[in-house]
């Protein structure tokens, strides 16, 4: 860091992320690639039959969500879900996938799957599921209560991706963009359902990026499944509508009950919907910006809304290894390692010399 004053990071605020933070070698599979960025594996991550987790009984799912594990440690990711109905282990099933919270600058992105036997699709239609974006919060909660009431033939699972995980993934040296993160999360949830014993036969997905390419990618991973990727799938296929409702209810609950590990002082919690065009969100982002340490982990640093405010209102920062980052400058030729020339490399700040610190890459 190049500002004149070097203060230690206080416990009250999260550090501003390094735009070229180093990452290790890429894992070989999408599932391992995603899990590498999460915290310790959580509920329902193994191949054993899932434990009876999820919503408490009753008709107020937003108040009874069993999201305590994520809320206690909301810096990584968490997967949880319902018990798998025995009928879904015995009969061919359809499975729908949708997400909530892809666009907001605040809070997590939640991916959800919902599944039921093919023979029960008419009963699913009778529940009158709809795209969650067209419903009020009360309507979404009511519909989720109906899904929960049909647990003898309907199951679901969630994967909650924290804003901190999203930002660090997008800003690491080997960029892991939002589309890739979304695709890998969806693939992981399908595999989770298969590992849990769900007899998945058909998969319906709301598209992320070009539908044809996404569909081909899913077919390559799951050649034995019939995969359909469509724009607006959450309004075309009831099983995707059900997944959309699960994802939206979970995100709404998580955002409303977010536990800040940072001390925000008198900033307040009126942050609106979290979308960049929401006036309340814009005002809250301006209030909670720390000039040195940036934003709390509730904010997605990688969003242009946050980056613009950091550039205009925060202390300018230069990272000492940015000039040597091949991703920024291009790979050096072999001959450059042998040529005699004066070093143009910027010297480390006195702060590092006094403490006998040097970049790991220089050891």
mmCIF file of N, CA and C in Angstrom, residues 26-160:
data_model
loop_
_atom_site.group_PDB
_atom_site.id
_atom_site.type_symbol
_atom_site.label_atom_id
_atom_site.label_comp_id
_atom_site.label_asym_id
_atom_site.label_seq_id
_atom_site.Cartn_x
_atom_site.Cartn_y
_atom_site.Cartn_z
ATOM 1 N N UNK A 26 -5.527 -23.986 -10.682
ATOM 2 C CA UNK A 26 -6.956 -24.211 -10.810
ATOM 3 C C UNK A 26 -7.307 -25.668 -10.547
ATOM 4 N N UNK A 27 -8.301 -25.932 -9.726
ATOM 5 C CA UNK A 27 -8.747 -27.301 -9.514
ATOM 6 C C UNK A 27 -9.248 -27.910 -10.817
ATOM 7 N N UNK A 28 -9.316 -29.214 -10.856
ATOM 8 C CA UNK A 28 -9.633 -29.893 -12.098
ATOM 9 C C UNK A 28 -11.117 -29.965 -12.396
ATOM 10 N N UNK A 29 -11.953 -29.837 -11.406
ATOM 11 C CA UNK A 29 -13.385 -29.961 -11.652
ATOM 12 C C UNK A 29 -14.104 -28.723 -11.167
ATOM 13 N N UNK A 30 -15.277 -28.382 -11.774
ATOM 14 C CA UNK A 30 -16.035 -27.219 -11.308
ATOM 15 C C UNK A 30 -16.390 -27.309 -9.843
ATOM 16 N N UNK A 31 -16.744 -28.509 -9.362
ATOM 17 C CA UNK A 31 -17.153 -28.648 -7.964
ATOM 18 C C UNK A 31 -15.991 -28.353 -7.038
ATOM 19 N N UNK A 32 -14.794 -28.873 -7.358
ATOM 20 C CA UNK A 32 -13.651 -28.606 -6.495
ATOM 21 C C UNK A 32 -13.212 -27.167 -6.623
ATOM 22 N N UNK A 33 -13.379 -26.594 -7.816
ATOM 23 C CA UNK A 33 -13.016 -25.201 -8.019
ATOM 24 C C UNK A 33 -13.851 -24.299 -7.144
ATOM 25 N N UNK A 34 -15.129 -24.598 -7.049
ATOM 26 C CA UNK A 34 -16.015 -23.793 -6.214
ATOM 27 C C UNK A 34 -15.746 -24.026 -4.748
ATOM 28 N N UNK A 35 -15.592 -25.288 -4.344
ATOM 29 C CA UNK A 35 -15.431 -25.571 -2.923
ATOM 30 C C UNK A 35 -14.124 -25.016 -2.391
ATOM 31 N N UNK A 36 -13.129 -24.819 -3.261
ATOM 32 C CA UNK A 36 -11.860 -24.260 -2.810
ATOM 33 C C UNK A 36 -12.045 -22.859 -2.259
ATOM 34 N N UNK A 37 -13.051 -22.139 -2.741
ATOM 35 C CA UNK A 37 -13.243 -20.765 -2.324
ATOM 36 C C UNK A 37 -14.210 -20.644 -1.166
ATOM 37 N N UNK A 38 -14.808 -21.731 -0.755
ATOM 38 C CA UNK A 38 -15.769 -21.662 0.329
ATOM 39 C C UNK A 38 -15.094 -21.928 1.657
ATOM 40 N N UNK A 39 -15.851 -21.752 2.712
ATOM 41 C CA UNK A 39 -15.354 -22.101 4.024
ATOM 42 C C UNK A 39 -15.475 -23.600 4.207
ATOM 43 N N UNK A 40 -15.286 -24.079 5.427
ATOM 44 C CA UNK A 40 -15.356 -25.510 5.699
ATOM 45 C C UNK A 40 -16.648 -26.088 5.152
ATOM 46 N N UNK A 41 -16.602 -27.260 4.495
ATOM 47 C CA UNK A 41 -17.817 -27.837 3.922
ATOM 48 C C UNK A 41 -18.949 -27.897 4.935
ATOM 49 N N UNK A 42 -20.140 -27.588 4.435
ATOM 50 C CA UNK A 42 -21.291 -27.459 5.314
ATOM 51 C C UNK A 42 -22.260 -28.623 5.161
ATOM 52 N N UNK A 43 -23.487 -28.367 5.624
ATOM 53 C CA UNK A 43 -24.530 -29.375 5.602
ATOM 54 C C UNK A 43 -24.781 -29.874 4.192
ATOM 55 N N UNK A 44 -25.122 -31.138 4.075
ATOM 56 C CA UNK A 44 -25.576 -31.734 2.835
ATOM 57 C C UNK A 44 -24.544 -31.686 1.725
ATOM 58 N N UNK A 45 -23.259 -31.664 2.036
ATOM 59 C CA UNK A 45 -22.253 -31.604 0.990
ATOM 60 C C UNK A 45 -21.767 -32.975 0.577
ATOM 61 N N UNK A 46 -22.079 -34.000 1.331
ATOM 62 C CA UNK A 46 -21.582 -35.321 1.005
ATOM 63 C C UNK A 46 -22.573 -36.124 0.199
ATOM 64 N N UNK A 47 -22.222 -37.382 -0.040
ATOM 65 C CA UNK A 47 -23.084 -38.238 -0.842
ATOM 66 C C UNK A 47 -24.082 -39.006 0.012
ATOM 67 N N UNK A 48 -23.968 -38.921 1.340
ATOM 68 C CA UNK A 48 -24.894 -39.640 2.202
ATOM 69 C C UNK A 48 -26.282 -39.014 2.120
ATOM 70 N N UNK A 49 -27.317 -39.758 2.460
ATOM 71 C CA UNK A 49 -28.662 -39.185 2.465
ATOM 72 C C UNK A 49 -28.711 -37.957 3.353
ATOM 73 N N UNK A 50 -29.340 -36.871 2.885
ATOM 74 C CA UNK A 50 -29.326 -35.623 3.632
ATOM 75 C C UNK A 50 -30.086 -35.715 4.938
ATOM 76 N N UNK A 51 -29.582 -34.973 5.901
ATOM 77 C CA UNK A 51 -30.255 -34.899 7.197
ATOM 78 C C UNK A 51 -31.483 -34.020 7.080
ATOM 79 N N UNK A 52 -32.427 -34.159 7.985
ATOM 80 C CA UNK A 52 -33.647 -33.355 7.901
ATOM 81 C C UNK A 52 -33.391 -31.923 8.335
ATOM 82 N N UNK A 53 -32.867 -31.113 7.401
ATOM 83 C CA UNK A 53 -32.614 -29.709 7.672
ATOM 84 C C UNK A 53 -33.634 -28.878 6.915
ATOM 85 N N UNK A 54 -33.541 -27.566 7.057
ATOM 86 C CA UNK A 54 -34.362 -26.687 6.257
ATOM 87 C C UNK A 54 -35.328 -25.897 7.102
ATOM 88 N N UNK A 55 -36.519 -25.666 6.569
ATOM 89 C CA UNK A 55 -37.468 -24.822 7.254
ATOM 90 C C UNK A 55 -38.090 -25.546 8.447
ATOM 91 N N UNK A 56 -38.366 -24.776 9.469
ATOM 92 C CA UNK A 56 -39.133 -25.339 10.585
ATOM 93 C C UNK A 56 -40.590 -25.488 10.152
ATOM 94 N N UNK A 57 -41.315 -26.314 10.869
ATOM 95 C CA UNK A 57 -42.715 -26.508 10.505
ATOM 96 C C UNK A 57 -43.503 -25.221 10.746
ATOM 97 N N UNK A 58 -44.509 -25.018 9.949
ATOM 98 C CA UNK A 58 -45.343 -23.840 10.127
ATOM 99 C C UNK A 58 -45.585 -23.154 8.805
ATOM 100 N N UNK A 59 -46.188 -21.973 8.855
ATOM 101 C CA UNK A 59 -46.578 -21.269 7.638
ATOM 102 C C UNK A 59 -45.860 -19.933 7.514
ATOM 103 N N UNK A 60 -44.745 -19.751 8.198
ATOM 104 C CA UNK A 60 -44.000 -18.495 8.099
ATOM 105 C C UNK A 60 -42.543 -18.808 7.834
ATOM 106 N N UNK A 61 -42.209 -19.313 6.625
ATOM 107 C CA UNK A 61 -40.856 -19.758 6.352
ATOM 108 C C UNK A 61 -39.816 -18.673 6.498
ATOM 109 N N UNK A 62 -40.155 -17.402 6.189
ATOM 110 C CA UNK A 62 -39.149 -16.356 6.288
ATOM 111 C C UNK A 62 -38.721 -16.125 7.725
ATOM 112 N N UNK A 63 -39.572 -16.478 8.684
ATOM 113 C CA UNK A 63 -39.199 -16.299 10.086
ATOM 114 C C UNK A 63 -38.560 -17.559 10.663
ATOM 115 N N UNK A 64 -38.715 -18.684 9.969
ATOM 116 C CA UNK A 64 -38.274 -19.951 10.532
ATOM 117 C C UNK A 64 -37.159 -20.618 9.740
ATOM 118 N N UNK A 65 -36.507 -19.886 8.859
ATOM 119 C CA UNK A 65 -35.447 -20.475 8.053
ATOM 120 C C UNK A 65 -34.315 -20.981 8.928
ATOM 121 N N UNK A 66 -33.818 -22.152 8.593
ATOM 122 C CA UNK A 66 -32.665 -22.698 9.295
ATOM 123 C C UNK A 66 -31.390 -22.261 8.581
ATOM 124 N N UNK A 67 -31.132 -20.955 8.581
ATOM 125 C CA UNK A 67 -29.952 -20.402 7.926
ATOM 126 C C UNK A 67 -28.918 -19.946 8.941
ATOM 127 N N UNK A 68 -29.054 -20.408 10.181
ATOM 128 C CA UNK A 68 -28.165 -19.950 11.242
ATOM 129 C C UNK A 68 -26.711 -20.239 10.966
ATOM 130 N N UNK A 69 -26.425 -21.372 10.313
ATOM 131 C CA UNK A 69 -25.028 -21.727 10.061
ATOM 132 C C UNK A 69 -24.359 -20.713 9.143
ATOM 133 N N UNK A 70 -25.072 -20.284 8.095
ATOM 134 C CA UNK A 70 -24.510 -19.264 7.213
ATOM 135 C C UNK A 70 -24.452 -17.913 7.911
ATOM 136 N N UNK A 71 -25.468 -17.587 8.680
ATOM 137 C CA UNK A 71 -25.500 -16.289 9.344
ATOM 138 C C UNK A 71 -24.382 -16.146 10.366
ATOM 139 N N UNK A 72 -23.972 -17.247 10.973
ATOM 140 C CA UNK A 72 -22.870 -17.186 11.939
ATOM 141 C C UNK A 72 -21.524 -16.967 11.257
ATOM 142 N N UNK A 73 -21.386 -17.426 10.032
ATOM 143 C CA UNK A 73 -20.130 -17.269 9.289
ATOM 144 C C UNK A 73 -20.489 -16.992 7.838
ATOM 145 N N UNK A 74 -20.747 -15.715 7.533
ATOM 146 C CA UNK A 74 -21.266 -15.360 6.218
ATOM 147 C C UNK A 74 -20.200 -14.852 5.265
ATOM 148 N N UNK A 75 -18.946 -15.296 5.449
ATOM 149 C CA UNK A 75 -17.864 -14.866 4.568
ATOM 150 C C UNK A 75 -17.621 -15.835 3.419
ATOM 151 N N UNK A 76 -18.173 -17.042 3.485
ATOM 152 C CA UNK A 76 -17.902 -18.036 2.455
ATOM 153 C C UNK A 76 -19.163 -18.460 1.736
ATOM 154 N N UNK A 77 -19.490 -19.739 1.805
ATOM 155 C CA UNK A 77 -20.709 -20.231 1.181
ATOM 156 C C UNK A 77 -21.299 -21.337 2.031
ATOM 157 N N UNK A 78 -22.544 -21.660 1.757
ATOM 158 C CA UNK A 78 -23.243 -22.674 2.544
ATOM 159 C C UNK A 78 -24.256 -23.379 1.659
ATOM 160 N N UNK A 79 -24.312 -24.689 1.781
ATOM 161 C CA UNK A 79 -25.310 -25.475 1.058
ATOM 162 C C UNK A 79 -26.210 -26.167 2.072
ATOM 163 N N UNK A 80 -27.499 -26.096 1.850
ATOM 164 C CA UNK A 80 -28.451 -26.753 2.739
ATOM 165 C C UNK A 80 -29.694 -27.112 1.946
ATOM 166 N N UNK A 81 -30.556 -27.916 2.547
ATOM 167 C CA UNK A 81 -31.747 -28.312 1.820
ATOM 168 C C UNK A 81 -32.689 -29.158 2.638
ATOM 169 N N UNK A 82 -33.726 -29.623 1.982
ATOM 170 C CA UNK A 82 -34.758 -30.442 2.615
ATOM 171 C C UNK A 82 -34.342 -31.906 2.600
ATOM 172 N N UNK A 83 -35.029 -32.733 3.375
ATOM 173 C CA UNK A 83 -34.840 -34.175 3.207
ATOM 174 C C UNK A 83 -35.277 -34.592 1.800
ATOM 175 N N UNK A 84 -34.661 -35.621 1.264
ATOM 176 C CA UNK A 84 -35.054 -36.133 -0.051
ATOM 177 C C UNK A 84 -36.274 -37.037 0.123
ATOM 178 N N UNK A 85 -37.397 -36.718 -0.513
ATOM 179 C CA UNK A 85 -38.567 -37.600 -0.406
ATOM 180 C C UNK A 85 -38.250 -38.991 -0.956
ATOM 181 N N UNK A 86 -38.766 -39.999 -0.296
ATOM 182 C CA UNK A 86 -38.518 -41.371 -0.755
ATOM 183 C C UNK A 86 -39.022 -41.580 -2.175
ATOM 184 N N UNK A 87 -40.097 -40.889 -2.533
ATOM 185 C CA UNK A 87 -40.634 -41.010 -3.884
ATOM 186 C C UNK A 87 -39.628 -40.530 -4.930
ATOM 187 N N UNK A 88 -38.822 -39.519 -4.560
ATOM 188 C CA UNK A 88 -37.823 -38.984 -5.491
ATOM 189 C C UNK A 88 -36.619 -39.912 -5.632
ATOM 190 N N UNK A 89 -36.458 -40.829 -4.697
ATOM 191 C CA UNK A 89 -35.398 -41.836 -4.813
ATOM 192 C C UNK A 89 -35.846 -43.025 -5.671
ATOM 193 N N UNK A 90 -37.169 -43.156 -5.823
ATOM 194 C CA UNK A 90 -37.706 -44.351 -6.481
ATOM 195 C C UNK A 90 -38.196 -44.097 -7.901
ATOM 196 N N UNK A 91 -38.550 -42.837 -8.224
ATOM 197 C CA UNK A 91 -39.131 -42.545 -9.534
ATOM 198 C C UNK A 91 -38.313 -41.488 -10.271
ATOM 199 N N UNK A 92 -38.342 -41.503 -11.625
ATOM 200 C CA UNK A 92 -37.654 -40.464 -12.404
ATOM 201 C C UNK A 92 -38.206 -39.084 -12.051
ATOM 202 N N UNK A 93 -37.303 -38.117 -11.940
ATOM 203 C CA UNK A 93 -37.689 -36.780 -11.475
ATOM 204 C C UNK A 93 -37.286 -35.697 -12.463
ATOM 205 N N UNK A 94 -38.009 -34.595 -12.415
ATOM 206 C CA UNK A 94 -37.575 -33.363 -13.072
ATOM 207 C C UNK A 94 -36.956 -32.466 -12.006
ATOM 208 N N UNK A 95 -36.008 -31.648 -12.428
ATOM 209 C CA UNK A 95 -35.287 -30.763 -11.501
ATOM 210 C C UNK A 95 -35.168 -29.390 -12.142
ATOM 211 N N UNK A 96 -35.524 -28.354 -11.402
ATOM 212 C CA UNK A 96 -35.413 -26.982 -11.881
ATOM 213 C C UNK A 96 -34.349 -26.219 -11.118
ATOM 214 N N UNK A 97 -33.701 -25.270 -11.801
ATOM 215 C CA UNK A 97 -32.636 -24.464 -11.194
ATOM 216 C C UNK A 97 -32.900 -22.994 -11.471
ATOM 217 N N UNK A 98 -32.754 -22.167 -10.454
ATOM 218 C CA UNK A 98 -32.823 -20.719 -10.632
ATOM 219 C C UNK A 98 -32.027 -20.055 -9.523
ATOM 220 N N UNK A 99 -31.806 -18.749 -9.690
ATOM 221 C CA UNK A 99 -31.026 -18.004 -8.708
ATOM 222 C C UNK A 99 -31.753 -16.737 -8.309
ATOM 223 N N UNK A 100 -31.299 -16.154 -7.212
ATOM 224 C CA UNK A 100 -31.767 -14.843 -6.769
ATOM 225 C C UNK A 100 -30.556 -14.051 -6.307
ATOM 226 N N UNK A 101 -30.514 -12.777 -6.678
ATOM 227 C CA UNK A 101 -29.426 -11.925 -6.200
ATOM 228 C C UNK A 101 -28.224 -11.881 -7.101
ATOM 229 N N UNK A 102 -28.400 -12.086 -8.388
ATOM 230 C CA UNK A 102 -27.258 -12.002 -9.305
ATOM 231 C C UNK A 102 -26.806 -10.550 -9.499
ATOM 232 N N UNK A 103 -27.762 -9.621 -9.561
ATOM 233 C CA UNK A 103 -27.432 -8.246 -9.900
ATOM 234 C C UNK A 103 -27.104 -7.296 -8.762
ATOM 235 N N UNK A 104 -27.569 -7.512 -7.530
ATOM 236 C CA UNK A 104 -27.353 -6.536 -6.458
ATOM 237 C C UNK A 104 -25.884 -6.326 -6.103
ATOM 238 N N UNK A 105 -25.585 -5.128 -5.618
ATOM 239 C CA UNK A 105 -24.241 -4.827 -5.126
ATOM 240 C C UNK A 105 -24.098 -5.242 -3.663
ATOM 241 N N UNK A 106 -25.210 -5.528 -3.006
ATOM 242 C CA UNK A 106 -25.208 -5.939 -1.598
ATOM 243 C C UNK A 106 -25.732 -7.369 -1.450
ATOM 244 N N UNK A 107 -25.145 -8.081 -0.512
ATOM 245 C CA UNK A 107 -25.687 -9.370 -0.118
ATOM 246 C C UNK A 107 -25.299 -10.532 -1.007
ATOM 247 N N UNK A 108 -25.757 -11.735 -0.643
ATOM 248 C CA UNK A 108 -25.348 -12.953 -1.329
ATOM 249 C C UNK A 108 -26.133 -13.207 -2.611
ATOM 250 N N UNK A 109 -25.615 -14.124 -3.398
ATOM 251 C CA UNK A 109 -26.372 -14.719 -4.499
ATOM 252 C C UNK A 109 -26.765 -16.121 -4.048
ATOM 253 N N UNK A 110 -28.014 -16.476 -4.267
ATOM 254 C CA UNK A 110 -28.521 -17.773 -3.820
ATOM 255 C C UNK A 110 -28.971 -18.582 -5.027
ATOM 256 N N UNK A 111 -28.419 -19.767 -5.176
ATOM 257 C CA UNK A 111 -28.872 -20.712 -6.198
ATOM 258 C C UNK A 111 -29.746 -21.763 -5.530
ATOM 259 N N UNK A 112 -30.791 -22.170 -6.223
ATOM 260 C CA UNK A 112 -31.707 -23.170 -5.670
ATOM 261 C C UNK A 112 -32.083 -24.196 -6.719
ATOM 262 N N UNK A 113 -32.278 -25.425 -6.260
ATOM 263 C CA UNK A 113 -32.891 -26.460 -7.080
ATOM 264 C C UNK A 113 -34.165 -26.918 -6.395
ATOM 265 N N UNK A 114 -35.123 -27.329 -7.203
ATOM 266 C CA UNK A 114 -36.333 -27.958 -6.695
ATOM 267 C C UNK A 114 -36.601 -29.158 -7.594
ATOM 268 N N UNK A 115 -37.068 -30.247 -7.020
ATOM 269 C CA UNK A 115 -37.263 -31.459 -7.815
ATOM 270 C C UNK A 115 -38.499 -32.211 -7.332
ATOM 271 N N UNK A 116 -39.088 -32.958 -8.265
ATOM 272 C CA UNK A 116 -40.241 -33.802 -7.947
ATOM 273 C C UNK A 116 -40.353 -34.889 -9.004
ATOM 274 N N UNK A 117 -41.053 -35.989 -8.728
ATOM 275 C CA UNK A 117 -41.231 -37.040 -9.733
ATOM 276 C C UNK A 117 -41.973 -36.518 -10.963
ATOM 277 N N UNK A 118 -41.617 -37.042 -12.128
ATOM 278 C CA UNK A 118 -42.307 -36.655 -13.359
ATOM 279 C C UNK A 118 -43.803 -36.937 -13.258
ATOM 280 N N UNK A 119 -44.143 -37.993 -12.571
ATOM 281 C CA UNK A 119 -45.552 -38.368 -12.435
ATOM 282 C C UNK A 119 -46.340 -37.404 -11.557
ATOM 283 N N UNK A 120 -45.643 -36.514 -10.835
ATOM 284 C CA UNK A 120 -46.305 -35.582 -9.918
ATOM 285 C C UNK A 120 -46.336 -34.148 -10.461
ATOM 286 N N UNK A 121 -46.022 -33.965 -11.743
ATOM 287 C CA UNK A 121 -45.946 -32.605 -12.275
ATOM 288 C C UNK A 121 -47.305 -31.907 -12.283
ATOM 289 N N UNK A 122 -48.379 -32.654 -12.488
ATOM 290 C CA UNK A 122 -49.704 -32.030 -12.450
ATOM 291 C C UNK A 122 -50.024 -31.518 -11.053
ATOM 292 N N UNK A 123 -49.623 -32.275 -10.047
ATOM 293 C CA UNK A 123 -49.832 -31.817 -8.670
ATOM 294 C C UNK A 123 -48.997 -30.577 -8.381
ATOM 295 N N UNK A 124 -47.784 -30.527 -8.951
ATOM 296 C CA UNK A 124 -46.958 -29.331 -8.800
ATOM 297 C C UNK A 124 -47.634 -28.138 -9.461
ATOM 298 N N UNK A 125 -48.185 -28.336 -10.661
ATOM 299 C CA UNK A 125 -48.873 -27.242 -11.353
ATOM 300 C C UNK A 125 -50.065 -26.739 -10.542
ATOM 301 N N UNK A 126 -50.705 -27.631 -9.828
ATOM 302 C CA UNK A 126 -51.873 -27.233 -9.039
ATOM 303 C C UNK A 126 -51.510 -26.274 -7.911
ATOM 304 N N UNK A 127 -50.221 -26.228 -7.547
ATOM 305 C CA UNK A 127 -49.776 -25.288 -6.511
ATOM 306 C C UNK A 127 -49.648 -23.870 -7.052
ATOM 307 N N UNK A 128 -49.713 -23.746 -8.405
ATOM 308 C CA UNK A 128 -49.700 -22.437 -9.075
ATOM 309 C C UNK A 128 -48.435 -21.646 -8.749
ATOM 310 N N UNK A 129 -47.300 -22.301 -8.943
ATOM 311 C CA UNK A 129 -46.023 -21.616 -8.794
ATOM 312 C C UNK A 129 -45.869 -20.553 -9.884
ATOM 313 N N UNK A 130 -45.113 -19.500 -9.601
ATOM 314 C CA UNK A 130 -44.884 -18.425 -10.569
ATOM 315 C C UNK A 130 -43.485 -17.865 -10.368
ATOM 316 N N UNK A 131 -43.020 -17.115 -11.358
ATOM 317 C CA UNK A 131 -41.725 -16.456 -11.257
ATOM 318 C C UNK A 131 -41.714 -15.584 -10.005
ATOM 319 N N UNK A 132 -40.717 -15.774 -9.156
ATOM 320 C CA UNK A 132 -40.680 -15.066 -7.872
ATOM 321 C C UNK A 132 -40.638 -13.554 -8.039
ATOM 322 N N UNK A 133 -40.091 -13.081 -9.177
ATOM 323 C CA UNK A 133 -39.976 -11.632 -9.386
ATOM 324 C C UNK A 133 -41.335 -10.977 -9.602
ATOM 325 N N UNK A 134 -42.340 -11.766 -9.951
ATOM 326 C CA UNK A 134 -43.680 -11.214 -10.183
ATOM 327 C C UNK A 134 -44.548 -11.253 -8.932
ATOM 328 N N UNK A 135 -43.997 -11.744 -7.832
ATOM 329 C CA UNK A 135 -44.777 -11.953 -6.610
ATOM 330 C C UNK A 135 -44.332 -11.010 -5.504
ATOM 331 N N UNK A 136 -45.225 -10.727 -4.587
ATOM 332 C CA UNK A 136 -44.857 -9.981 -3.392
ATOM 333 C C UNK A 136 -44.157 -10.919 -2.411
ATOM 334 N N UNK A 137 -43.536 -10.327 -1.412
ATOM 335 C CA UNK A 137 -42.855 -11.144 -0.405
ATOM 336 C C UNK A 137 -43.832 -12.082 0.292
ATOM 337 N N UNK A 138 -45.012 -11.571 0.621
ATOM 338 C CA UNK A 138 -46.008 -12.408 1.297
ATOM 339 C C UNK A 138 -46.457 -13.562 0.405
ATOM 340 N N UNK A 139 -46.617 -13.296 -0.884
ATOM 341 C CA UNK A 139 -47.018 -14.355 -1.816
ATOM 342 C C UNK A 139 -45.933 -15.414 -1.948
ATOM 343 N N UNK A 140 -44.672 -14.974 -1.976
ATOM 344 C CA UNK A 140 -43.572 -15.943 -2.069
ATOM 345 C C UNK A 140 -43.529 -16.832 -0.829
ATOM 346 N N UNK A 141 -43.704 -16.228 0.331
ATOM 347 C CA UNK A 141 -43.685 -17.017 1.563
ATOM 348 C C UNK A 141 -44.845 -18.015 1.598
ATOM 349 N N UNK A 142 -45.997 -17.582 1.133
ATOM 350 C CA UNK A 142 -47.152 -18.488 1.106
ATOM 351 C C UNK A 142 -46.883 -19.673 0.186
ATOM 352 N N UNK A 143 -46.314 -19.393 -0.995
ATOM 353 C CA UNK A 143 -46.033 -20.469 -1.943
ATOM 354 C C UNK A 143 -44.950 -21.401 -1.414
ATOM 355 N N UNK A 144 -43.957 -20.825 -0.716
ATOM 356 C CA UNK A 144 -42.956 -21.729 -0.151
ATOM 357 C C UNK A 144 -43.575 -22.614 0.924
ATOM 358 N N UNK A 145 -44.496 -22.056 1.690
ATOM 359 C CA UNK A 145 -45.198 -22.877 2.668
ATOM 360 C C UNK A 145 -45.941 -24.029 2.010
ATOM 361 N N UNK A 146 -46.477 -23.787 0.810
ATOM 362 C CA UNK A 146 -47.161 -24.849 0.074
ATOM 363 C C UNK A 146 -46.167 -25.898 -0.414
ATOM 364 N N UNK A 147 -44.991 -25.443 -0.866
ATOM 365 C CA UNK A 147 -43.948 -26.399 -1.258
ATOM 366 C C UNK A 147 -43.540 -27.257 -0.067
ATOM 367 N N UNK A 148 -43.368 -26.612 1.061
ATOM 368 C CA UNK A 148 -42.974 -27.342 2.264
ATOM 369 C C UNK A 148 -44.056 -28.336 2.679
ATOM 370 N N UNK A 149 -45.306 -27.973 2.417
ATOM 371 C CA UNK A 149 -46.399 -28.877 2.751
ATOM 372 C C UNK A 149 -46.494 -30.082 1.829
ATOM 373 N N UNK A 150 -45.799 -30.004 0.681
ATOM 374 C CA UNK A 150 -45.804 -31.123 -0.270
ATOM 375 C C UNK A 150 -44.494 -31.892 -0.198
ATOM 376 N N UNK A 151 -43.894 -31.949 0.978
ATOM 377 C CA UNK A 151 -42.563 -32.545 1.130
ATOM 378 C C UNK A 151 -42.529 -34.045 0.869
ATOM 379 N N UNK A 152 -43.704 -34.676 0.749
ATOM 380 C CA UNK A 152 -43.683 -36.111 0.462
ATOM 381 C C UNK A 152 -43.283 -36.387 -0.993
ATOM 382 N N UNK A 153 -43.366 -35.345 -1.863
ATOM 383 C CA UNK A 153 -42.924 -35.570 -3.244
ATOM 384 C C UNK A 153 -42.100 -34.418 -3.823
ATOM 385 N N UNK A 154 -41.860 -33.358 -3.056
ATOM 386 C CA UNK A 154 -41.048 -32.227 -3.522
ATOM 387 C C UNK A 154 -39.860 -32.030 -2.580
ATOM 388 N N UNK A 155 -38.685 -31.875 -3.151
ATOM 389 C CA UNK A 155 -37.482 -31.563 -2.382
ATOM 390 C C UNK A 155 -36.777 -30.357 -2.971
ATOM 391 N N UNK A 156 -35.872 -29.778 -2.208
ATOM 392 C CA UNK A 156 -35.149 -28.593 -2.667
ATOM 393 C C UNK A 156 -33.789 -28.527 -1.988
ATOM 394 N N UNK A 157 -32.915 -27.735 -2.556
ATOM 395 C CA UNK A 157 -31.611 -27.459 -1.938
ATOM 396 C C UNK A 157 -31.158 -26.073 -2.364
ATOM 397 N N UNK A 158 -30.352 -25.444 -1.516
ATOM 398 C CA UNK A 158 -29.829 -24.099 -1.763
ATOM 399 C C UNK A 158 -28.311 -24.099 -1.704
ATOM 400 N N UNK A 159 -27.704 -23.191 -2.453
ATOM 401 C CA UNK A 159 -26.287 -22.888 -2.283
ATOM 402 C C UNK A 159 -26.181 -21.373 -2.188
ATOM 403 N N UNK A 160 -25.790 -20.888 -1.014
ATOM 404 C CA UNK A 160 -25.686 -19.451 -0.753
ATOM 405 C C UNK A 160 -24.236 -19.030 -0.953
#
